Coordinates of C-alpha atoms and ligand atoms in Angstrom, one line a residue:
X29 CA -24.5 28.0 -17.5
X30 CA -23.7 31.1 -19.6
X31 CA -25.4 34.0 -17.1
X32 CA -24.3 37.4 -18.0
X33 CA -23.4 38.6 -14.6
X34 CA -20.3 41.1 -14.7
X35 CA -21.4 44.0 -15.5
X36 CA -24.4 44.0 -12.9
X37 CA -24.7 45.6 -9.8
X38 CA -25.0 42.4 -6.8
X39 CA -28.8 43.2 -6.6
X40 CA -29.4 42.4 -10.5
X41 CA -27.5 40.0 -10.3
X42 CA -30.0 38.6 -7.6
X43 CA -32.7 39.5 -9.4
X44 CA -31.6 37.7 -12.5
X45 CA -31.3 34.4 -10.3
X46 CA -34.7 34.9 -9.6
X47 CA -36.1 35.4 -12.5
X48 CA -34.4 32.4 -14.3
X49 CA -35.7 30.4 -11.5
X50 CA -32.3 29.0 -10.0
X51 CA -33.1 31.0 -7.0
X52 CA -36.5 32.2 -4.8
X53 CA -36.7 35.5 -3.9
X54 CA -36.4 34.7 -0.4
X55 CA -33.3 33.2 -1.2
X56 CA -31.8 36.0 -2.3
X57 CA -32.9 38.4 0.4
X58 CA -31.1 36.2 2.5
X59 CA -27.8 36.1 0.1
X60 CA -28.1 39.5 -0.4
X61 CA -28.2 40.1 3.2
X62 CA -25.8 43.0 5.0
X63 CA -23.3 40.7 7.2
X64 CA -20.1 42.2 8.9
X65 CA -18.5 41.8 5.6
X66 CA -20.2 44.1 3.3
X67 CA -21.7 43.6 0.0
X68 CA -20.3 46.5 -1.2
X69 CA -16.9 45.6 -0.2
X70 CA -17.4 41.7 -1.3
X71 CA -18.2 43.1 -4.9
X72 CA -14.8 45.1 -4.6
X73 CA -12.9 42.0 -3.5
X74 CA -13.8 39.1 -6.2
X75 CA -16.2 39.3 -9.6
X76 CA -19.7 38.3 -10.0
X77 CA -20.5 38.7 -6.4
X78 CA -24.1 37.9 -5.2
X79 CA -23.9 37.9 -1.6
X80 CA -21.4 36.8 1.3
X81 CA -21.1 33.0 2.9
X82 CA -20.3 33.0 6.2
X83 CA -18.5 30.6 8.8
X84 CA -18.7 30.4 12.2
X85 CA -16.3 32.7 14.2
X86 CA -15.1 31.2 17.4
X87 CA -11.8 31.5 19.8
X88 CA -10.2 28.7 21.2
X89 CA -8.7 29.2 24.6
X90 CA -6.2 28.1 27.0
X91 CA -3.0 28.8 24.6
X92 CA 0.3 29.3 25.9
X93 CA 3.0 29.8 23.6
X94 CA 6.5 31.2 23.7
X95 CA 5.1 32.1 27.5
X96 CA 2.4 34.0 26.3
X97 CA -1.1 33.9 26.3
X98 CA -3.5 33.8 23.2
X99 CA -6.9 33.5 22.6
X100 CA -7.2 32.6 18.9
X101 CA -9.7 32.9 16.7
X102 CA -11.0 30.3 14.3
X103 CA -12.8 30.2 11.4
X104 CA -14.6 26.9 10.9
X105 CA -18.0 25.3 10.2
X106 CA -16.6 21.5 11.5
X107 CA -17.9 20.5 14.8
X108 CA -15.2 19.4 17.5
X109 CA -12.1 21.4 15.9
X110 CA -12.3 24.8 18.5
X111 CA -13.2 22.1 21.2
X112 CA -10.5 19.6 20.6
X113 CA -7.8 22.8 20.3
X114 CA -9.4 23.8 23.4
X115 CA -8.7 21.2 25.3
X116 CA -5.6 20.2 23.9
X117 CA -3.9 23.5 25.1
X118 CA -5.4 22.9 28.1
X119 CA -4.0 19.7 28.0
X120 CA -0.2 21.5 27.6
X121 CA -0.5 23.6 30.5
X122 CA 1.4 24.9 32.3
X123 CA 4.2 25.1 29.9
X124 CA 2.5 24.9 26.5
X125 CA 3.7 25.6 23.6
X126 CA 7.1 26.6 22.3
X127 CA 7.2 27.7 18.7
X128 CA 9.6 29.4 16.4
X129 CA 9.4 30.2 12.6
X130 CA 12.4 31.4 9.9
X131 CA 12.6 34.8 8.9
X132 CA 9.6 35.3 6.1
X133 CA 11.3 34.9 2.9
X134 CA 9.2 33.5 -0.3
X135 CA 10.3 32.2 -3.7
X136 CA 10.1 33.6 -6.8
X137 CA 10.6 31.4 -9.9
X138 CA 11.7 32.6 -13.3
X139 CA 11.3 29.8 -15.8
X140 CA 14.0 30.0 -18.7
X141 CA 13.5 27.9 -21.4
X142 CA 15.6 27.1 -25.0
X143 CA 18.6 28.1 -22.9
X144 CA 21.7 27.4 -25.4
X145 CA 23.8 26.3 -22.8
X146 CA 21.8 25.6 -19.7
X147 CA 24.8 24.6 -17.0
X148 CA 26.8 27.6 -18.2
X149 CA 23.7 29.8 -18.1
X150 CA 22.5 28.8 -14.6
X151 CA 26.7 29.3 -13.3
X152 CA 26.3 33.1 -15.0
X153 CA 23.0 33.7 -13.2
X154 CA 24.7 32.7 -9.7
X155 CA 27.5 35.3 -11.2
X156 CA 25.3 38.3 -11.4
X157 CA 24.2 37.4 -8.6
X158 CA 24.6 41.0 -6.6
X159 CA 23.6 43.0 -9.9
X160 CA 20.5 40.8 -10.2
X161 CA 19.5 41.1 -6.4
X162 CA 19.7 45.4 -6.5
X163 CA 17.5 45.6 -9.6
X164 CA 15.0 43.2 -7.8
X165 CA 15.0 45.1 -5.1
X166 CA 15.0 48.7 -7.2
X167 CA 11.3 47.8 -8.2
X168 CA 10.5 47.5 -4.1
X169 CA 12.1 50.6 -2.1
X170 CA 9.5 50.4 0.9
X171 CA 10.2 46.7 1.3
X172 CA 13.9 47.1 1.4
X173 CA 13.5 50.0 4.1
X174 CA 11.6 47.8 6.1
X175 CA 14.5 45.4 6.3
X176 CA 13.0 43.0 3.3
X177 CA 13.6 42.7 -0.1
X178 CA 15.6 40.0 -2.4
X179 CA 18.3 38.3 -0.6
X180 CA 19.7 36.2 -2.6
X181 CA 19.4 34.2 -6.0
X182 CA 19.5 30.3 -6.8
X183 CA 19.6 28.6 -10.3
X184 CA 19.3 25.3 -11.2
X185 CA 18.7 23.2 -14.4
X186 CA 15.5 21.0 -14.9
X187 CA 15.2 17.7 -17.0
X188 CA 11.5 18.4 -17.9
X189 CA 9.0 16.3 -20.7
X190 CA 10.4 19.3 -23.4
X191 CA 13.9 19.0 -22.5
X192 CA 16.4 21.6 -20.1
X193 CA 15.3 24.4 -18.8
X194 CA 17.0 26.4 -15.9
X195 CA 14.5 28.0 -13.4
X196 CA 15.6 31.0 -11.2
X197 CA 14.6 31.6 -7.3
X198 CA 14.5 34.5 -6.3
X199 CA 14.7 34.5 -2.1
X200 CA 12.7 37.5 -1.0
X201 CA 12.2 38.4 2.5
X202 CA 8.4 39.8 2.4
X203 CA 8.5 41.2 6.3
X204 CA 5.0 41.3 6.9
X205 CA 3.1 40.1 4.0
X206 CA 2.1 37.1 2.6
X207 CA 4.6 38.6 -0.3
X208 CA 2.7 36.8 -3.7
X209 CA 2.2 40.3 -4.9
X210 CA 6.4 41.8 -4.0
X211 CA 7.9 38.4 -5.6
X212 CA 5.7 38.4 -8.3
X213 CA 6.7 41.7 -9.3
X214 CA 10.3 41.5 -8.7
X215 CA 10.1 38.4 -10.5
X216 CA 8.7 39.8 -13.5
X217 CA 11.1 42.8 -13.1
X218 CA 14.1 40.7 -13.4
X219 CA 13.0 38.3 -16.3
X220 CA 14.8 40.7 -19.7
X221 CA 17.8 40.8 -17.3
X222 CA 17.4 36.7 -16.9
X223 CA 16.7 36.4 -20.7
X224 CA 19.9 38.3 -21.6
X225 CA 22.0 36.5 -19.4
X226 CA 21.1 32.9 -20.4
X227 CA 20.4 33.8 -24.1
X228 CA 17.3 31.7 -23.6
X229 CA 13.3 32.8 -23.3
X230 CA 11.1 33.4 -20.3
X231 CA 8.3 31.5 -19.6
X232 CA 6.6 31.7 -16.0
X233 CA 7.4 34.0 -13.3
X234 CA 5.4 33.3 -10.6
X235 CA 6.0 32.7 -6.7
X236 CA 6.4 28.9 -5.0
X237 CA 3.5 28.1 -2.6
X238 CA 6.3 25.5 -1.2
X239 CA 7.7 28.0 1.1
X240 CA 10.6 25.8 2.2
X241 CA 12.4 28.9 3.5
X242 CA 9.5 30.1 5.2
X243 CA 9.0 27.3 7.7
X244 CA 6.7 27.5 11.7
X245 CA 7.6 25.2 14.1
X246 CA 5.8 24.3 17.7
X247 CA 6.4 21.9 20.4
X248 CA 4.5 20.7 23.1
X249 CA 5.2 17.9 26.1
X250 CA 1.8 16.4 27.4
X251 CA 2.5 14.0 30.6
X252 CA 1.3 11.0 31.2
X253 CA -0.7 12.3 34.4
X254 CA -2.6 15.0 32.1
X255 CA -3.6 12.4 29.5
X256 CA -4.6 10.0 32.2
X257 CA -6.8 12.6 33.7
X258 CA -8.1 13.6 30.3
X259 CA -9.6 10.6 30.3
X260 CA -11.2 10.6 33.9
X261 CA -15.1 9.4 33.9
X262 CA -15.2 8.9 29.7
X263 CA -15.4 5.5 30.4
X264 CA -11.9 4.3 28.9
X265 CA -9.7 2.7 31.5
X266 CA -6.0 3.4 30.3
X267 CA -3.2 4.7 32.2
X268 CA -0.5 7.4 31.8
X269 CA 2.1 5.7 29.8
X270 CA -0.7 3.3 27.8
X271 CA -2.3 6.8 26.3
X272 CA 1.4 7.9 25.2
X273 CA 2.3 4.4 23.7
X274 CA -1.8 4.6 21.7
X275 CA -0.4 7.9 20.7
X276 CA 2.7 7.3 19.1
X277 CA 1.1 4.3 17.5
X278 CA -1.3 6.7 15.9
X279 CA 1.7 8.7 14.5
X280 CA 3.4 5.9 13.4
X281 CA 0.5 4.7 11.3
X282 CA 0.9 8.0 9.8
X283 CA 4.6 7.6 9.6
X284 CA 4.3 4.3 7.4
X285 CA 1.4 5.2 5.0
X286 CA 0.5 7.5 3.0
X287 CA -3.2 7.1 3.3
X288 CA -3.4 7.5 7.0
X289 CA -0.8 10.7 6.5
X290 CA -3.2 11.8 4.5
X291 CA -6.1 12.3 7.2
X292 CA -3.7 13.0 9.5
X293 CA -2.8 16.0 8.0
X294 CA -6.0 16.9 7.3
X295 CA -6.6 16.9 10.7
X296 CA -3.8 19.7 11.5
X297 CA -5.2 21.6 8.4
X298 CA -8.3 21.6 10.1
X299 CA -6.9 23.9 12.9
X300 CA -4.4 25.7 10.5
X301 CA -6.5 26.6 8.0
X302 CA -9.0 27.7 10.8
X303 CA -6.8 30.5 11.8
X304 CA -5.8 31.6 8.6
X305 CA -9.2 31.9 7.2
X306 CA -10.6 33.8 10.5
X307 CA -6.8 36.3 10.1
X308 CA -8.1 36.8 6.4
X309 CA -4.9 34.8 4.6
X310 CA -4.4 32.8 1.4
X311 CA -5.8 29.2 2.9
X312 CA -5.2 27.6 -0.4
X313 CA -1.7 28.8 -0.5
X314 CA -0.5 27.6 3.0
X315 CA -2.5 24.1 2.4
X316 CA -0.3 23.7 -1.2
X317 CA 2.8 24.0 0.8
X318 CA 1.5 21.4 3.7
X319 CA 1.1 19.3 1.5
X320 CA 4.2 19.3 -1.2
X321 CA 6.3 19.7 2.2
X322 CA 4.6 16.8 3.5
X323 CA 6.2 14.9 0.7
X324 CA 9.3 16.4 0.3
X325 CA 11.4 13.7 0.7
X326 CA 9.6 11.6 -1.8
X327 CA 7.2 9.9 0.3
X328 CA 4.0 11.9 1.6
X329 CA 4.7 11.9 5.4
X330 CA 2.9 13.0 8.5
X331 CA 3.8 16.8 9.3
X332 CA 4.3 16.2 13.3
X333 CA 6.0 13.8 15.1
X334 CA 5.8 12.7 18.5
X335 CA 8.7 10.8 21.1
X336 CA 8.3 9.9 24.6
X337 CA 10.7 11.9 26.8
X338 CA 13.0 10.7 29.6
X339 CA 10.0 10.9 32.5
X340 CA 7.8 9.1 29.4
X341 CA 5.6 12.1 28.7
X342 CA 4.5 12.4 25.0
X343 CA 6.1 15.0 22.8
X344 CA 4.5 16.5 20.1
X345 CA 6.7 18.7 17.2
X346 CA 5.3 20.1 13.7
X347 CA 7.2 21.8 11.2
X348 CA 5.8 23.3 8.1
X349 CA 5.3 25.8 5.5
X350 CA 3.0 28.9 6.8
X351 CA 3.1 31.8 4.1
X352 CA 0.6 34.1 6.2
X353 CA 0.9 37.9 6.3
X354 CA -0.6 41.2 8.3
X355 CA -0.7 43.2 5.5
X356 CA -2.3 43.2 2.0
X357 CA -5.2 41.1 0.6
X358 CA -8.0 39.9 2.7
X359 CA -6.1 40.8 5.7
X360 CA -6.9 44.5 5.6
X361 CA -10.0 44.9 3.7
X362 CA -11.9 41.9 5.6
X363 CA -13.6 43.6 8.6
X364 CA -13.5 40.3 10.6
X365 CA -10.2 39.4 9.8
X366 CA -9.0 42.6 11.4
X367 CA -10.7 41.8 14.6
X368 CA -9.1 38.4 14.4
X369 CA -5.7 39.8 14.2
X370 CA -6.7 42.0 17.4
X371 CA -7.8 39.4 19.5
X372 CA -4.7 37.5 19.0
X373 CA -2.8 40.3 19.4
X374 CA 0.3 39.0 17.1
X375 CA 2.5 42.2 15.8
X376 CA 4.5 40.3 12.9
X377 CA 3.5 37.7 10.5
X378 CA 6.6 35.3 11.8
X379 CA 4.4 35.2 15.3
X380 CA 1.0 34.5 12.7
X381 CA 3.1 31.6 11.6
X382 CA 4.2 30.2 15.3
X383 CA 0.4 30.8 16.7
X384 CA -0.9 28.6 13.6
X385 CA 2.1 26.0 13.9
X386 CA 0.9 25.6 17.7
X387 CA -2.9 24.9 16.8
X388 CA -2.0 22.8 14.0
X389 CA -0.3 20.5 16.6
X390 CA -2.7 20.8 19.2
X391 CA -5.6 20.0 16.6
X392 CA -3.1 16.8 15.3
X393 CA -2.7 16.0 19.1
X394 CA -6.4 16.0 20.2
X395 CA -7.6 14.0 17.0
X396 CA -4.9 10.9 17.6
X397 CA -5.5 11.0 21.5
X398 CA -9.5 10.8 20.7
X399 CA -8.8 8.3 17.3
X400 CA -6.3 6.1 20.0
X401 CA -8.5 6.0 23.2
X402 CA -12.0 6.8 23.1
X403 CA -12.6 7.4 19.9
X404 CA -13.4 10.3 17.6
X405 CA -17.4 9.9 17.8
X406 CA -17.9 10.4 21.3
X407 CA -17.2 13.9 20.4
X408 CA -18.8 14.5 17.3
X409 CA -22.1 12.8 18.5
X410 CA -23.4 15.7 20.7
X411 CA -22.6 18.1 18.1
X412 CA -24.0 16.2 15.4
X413 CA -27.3 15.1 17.2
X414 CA -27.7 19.0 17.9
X415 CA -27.2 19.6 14.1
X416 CA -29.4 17.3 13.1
X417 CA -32.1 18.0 15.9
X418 CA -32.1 21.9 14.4
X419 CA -32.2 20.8 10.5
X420 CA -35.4 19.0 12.0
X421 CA -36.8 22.3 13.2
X422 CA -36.3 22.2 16.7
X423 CA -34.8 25.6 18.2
X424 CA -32.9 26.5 21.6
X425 CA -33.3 24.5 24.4
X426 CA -36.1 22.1 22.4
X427 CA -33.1 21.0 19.9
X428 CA -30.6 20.1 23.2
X429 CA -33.2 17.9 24.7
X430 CA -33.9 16.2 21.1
X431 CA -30.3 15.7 20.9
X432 CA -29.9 14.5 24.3
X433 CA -32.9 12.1 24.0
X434 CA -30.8 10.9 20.9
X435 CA -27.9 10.3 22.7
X436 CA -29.3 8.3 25.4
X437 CA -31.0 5.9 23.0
X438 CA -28.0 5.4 20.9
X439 CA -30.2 6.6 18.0
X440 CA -28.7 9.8 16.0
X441 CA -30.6 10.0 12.7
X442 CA -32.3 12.8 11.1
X443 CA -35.9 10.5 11.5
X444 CA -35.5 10.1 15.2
X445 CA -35.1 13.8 15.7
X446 CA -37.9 14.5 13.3
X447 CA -40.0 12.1 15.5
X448 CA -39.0 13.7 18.8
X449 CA -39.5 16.7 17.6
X450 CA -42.9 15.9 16.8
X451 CA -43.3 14.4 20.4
X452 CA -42.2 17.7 22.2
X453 CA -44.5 19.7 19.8
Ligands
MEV521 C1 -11.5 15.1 10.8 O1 -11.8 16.3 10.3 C2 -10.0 15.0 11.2 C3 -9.6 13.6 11.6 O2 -9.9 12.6 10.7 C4 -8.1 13.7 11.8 C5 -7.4 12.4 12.0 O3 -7.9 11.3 11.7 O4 -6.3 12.4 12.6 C6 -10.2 13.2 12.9

């Protein structure tokens, strides 16, 4: 629909809904609605802003990593994710987690193409090496202070659809930032020095959301008596050692196809991208990098992996991609996200990246214990009965008694809560 909307100011642009009929006005008062997140500073952050959208804010407890304790905040409207993390940290106690991550360094790619002589080229790149690294870094003094900057420079020559072409990587260490903006101007700085080098034309110069250098690591041991117990009065009679064997069937489902790595995943995104939406970061970028890490080695793959240790307790290990920062972007100007970053109480983005590789393996934990014993309903029904009890119109304690009513008769549909709801009225 061609709407002229730029140029207006967010309550015109309201207005202008209105009047064309797409929206009522009581629709708009509630878009253009003050929420923690300003509409002033929304219209700064993207274009054609209207109102805000928010998500549900929550903190998941009972995280121990590295030996200390978090309380992380999550930003997610799916039911079950904050309680599943929950209780899957819980489920780690008393050690829980132990995480790492590499020091934060991003790529920069510098597309060359109609390179004369591509091999030769790419070998006098490598070359200039040290002369190509000091004028990256001569367009980024602050970042170089601070211990960052370029690092080092990597060339290589492509086979693509429109013949050779040798791209360029510039290894940046970012320190705290997610770093899109400092490698994508270093990488622009660099390109006439690139073009003269290689003789040949520069196309792209842009940064790699596979952050292969950039890569969070967590590990957790869950015993066999914990899982037992986790199961205690749900109904599901399986021991210790029967939970870890249902668990490491789960992952090797994943392990062996693609389709079932593929929700799999999903299910660690759902805690991963939880965190880095609530700490204000780029959840697009660190999803690309899941995911083309996920196949790296030509086959999409689960990103955890789990073993049974010598006592035959289950141990859980993800490694991926997590491109997150502390400063720049969303991460400063989003009031919320600020408070996010507080609450956790993280002081570099390397520890960002180990607190989000931790909840992306408890999340991945507690949705293939659930999927291998009692099931991933049990859960979500409560939730979902209360959600559908509330889009009925039932409110507060009305809406738990709909849902439990639900429950207890096996029947969760939007109908039945429509009828009870009439009942209780
Ligand atoms: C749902 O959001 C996530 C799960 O499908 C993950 C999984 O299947 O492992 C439950």
């Amino acid at each position: 629909m061609n709407l002229e909307l730029r140029k207006l100011s967010v309550n015109e642009r309201l207005q202008k809904l209105v009047a064309e009929g797409i929206i009522s006005q009581e629709q708009a008062d509630l878009l253009g609605k003050e929420g923690p997140l300003s509409i002033e500073a929304a219209n700064k952050m993207v274009e054609n802003v209207v109102g805000t959208h928010p998500l549900p804010f929550a903190l998941a407890t009972n995280f121990k990593i590295n030996g200390k304790d978090y309380l992380i905040p999550m930003a997610i409207e799916e039911p079950s994710v904050v309680a599943g993390a929950c209780n899957a940290a819980k489920l780690a106690l008393p050690a829980g987690f132990t995480a790492s991550a590499d020091e934060p360094v991003m790529i920069g790619q510098i597309q060359l193409v109609q390179v004369p002589k591509p091999e030769d080229a790419a070998k006098k790149i490598i070359a200039a090496r040290k002369e190509i690294i000091a004028q990256a870094n001569s367009c980024d003094p602050v970042l170089v202070k601070m211990g960052g900057g370029c690092k080092d420079v990597e060339a290589r020559v492509l086979d693509s659809p429109r013949g050779k072409m040798v791209v360029v990587h510039l290894l940046v260490d970012v320190r705290d930032a997610m770093g899109a903006n400092a490698v994508n101007t270093m990488a622009e700085s660099i390109t006439p020095k690139l073009e003269e080098i290689s003789g040949g034309k520069a196309r792209l110069r842009i940064l790699s959301n596979l952050a292969v250098k950039r890569l969070a690591r967590a590990k957790a041991v869950w015993t066999k008596k914990a899982l037992e117990e986790s199961l205690a009065g749900k109904g599901v009679e399986l021991k210790g050692d029967e939970i870890v064997d249902a668990i490491l069937d789960a992952w090797a489902f994943a392990a062996a196809d693609p389709f079932r790595a593929a929700t799999h995943n999903k299910g660690i995104m759902n805690g991963v991208d939880a965190v880095v939406v609530a700490t204000g970061n780029d959840w697009r970028a660190v999803e690309a990098g899941a995911h083309a890490f996920a196949s790296i080695n030509g086959k999409y793959s689960p990103l955890t992996k789990y073993s049974k240790n010598a006592d035959g307790d289950l141990v859980g290990e993800i490694e991926l991609p997590i491109a997150v920062g502390l400063v720049g972007g969303a991460t400063k100007t989003h009031p919320t996200a600020q408070i996010a970053v507080k609450i956790l109480g993280v002081k570099t983005a390397k520890e960002l990246a180990q607190v989000i590789a931790a909840v992306g393996l408890a999340q991945n934990f507690a949705a293939i214990r659930a999927l291998a014993t009692e099931g991933i309903q049990r859960g979500h029904m409560s939730l979902h009965a209360h959600n559908l009890a509330v889009a009925a119109g039932a409110k507060g304690a009305q809406a738990e008694k709909i849902a439990a009513q639900m429950i207890a008769e096996k029947k969760v549909n939007a109908q039945r809560a429509k009828e009870l709801l009439l009942e209780v009225k």
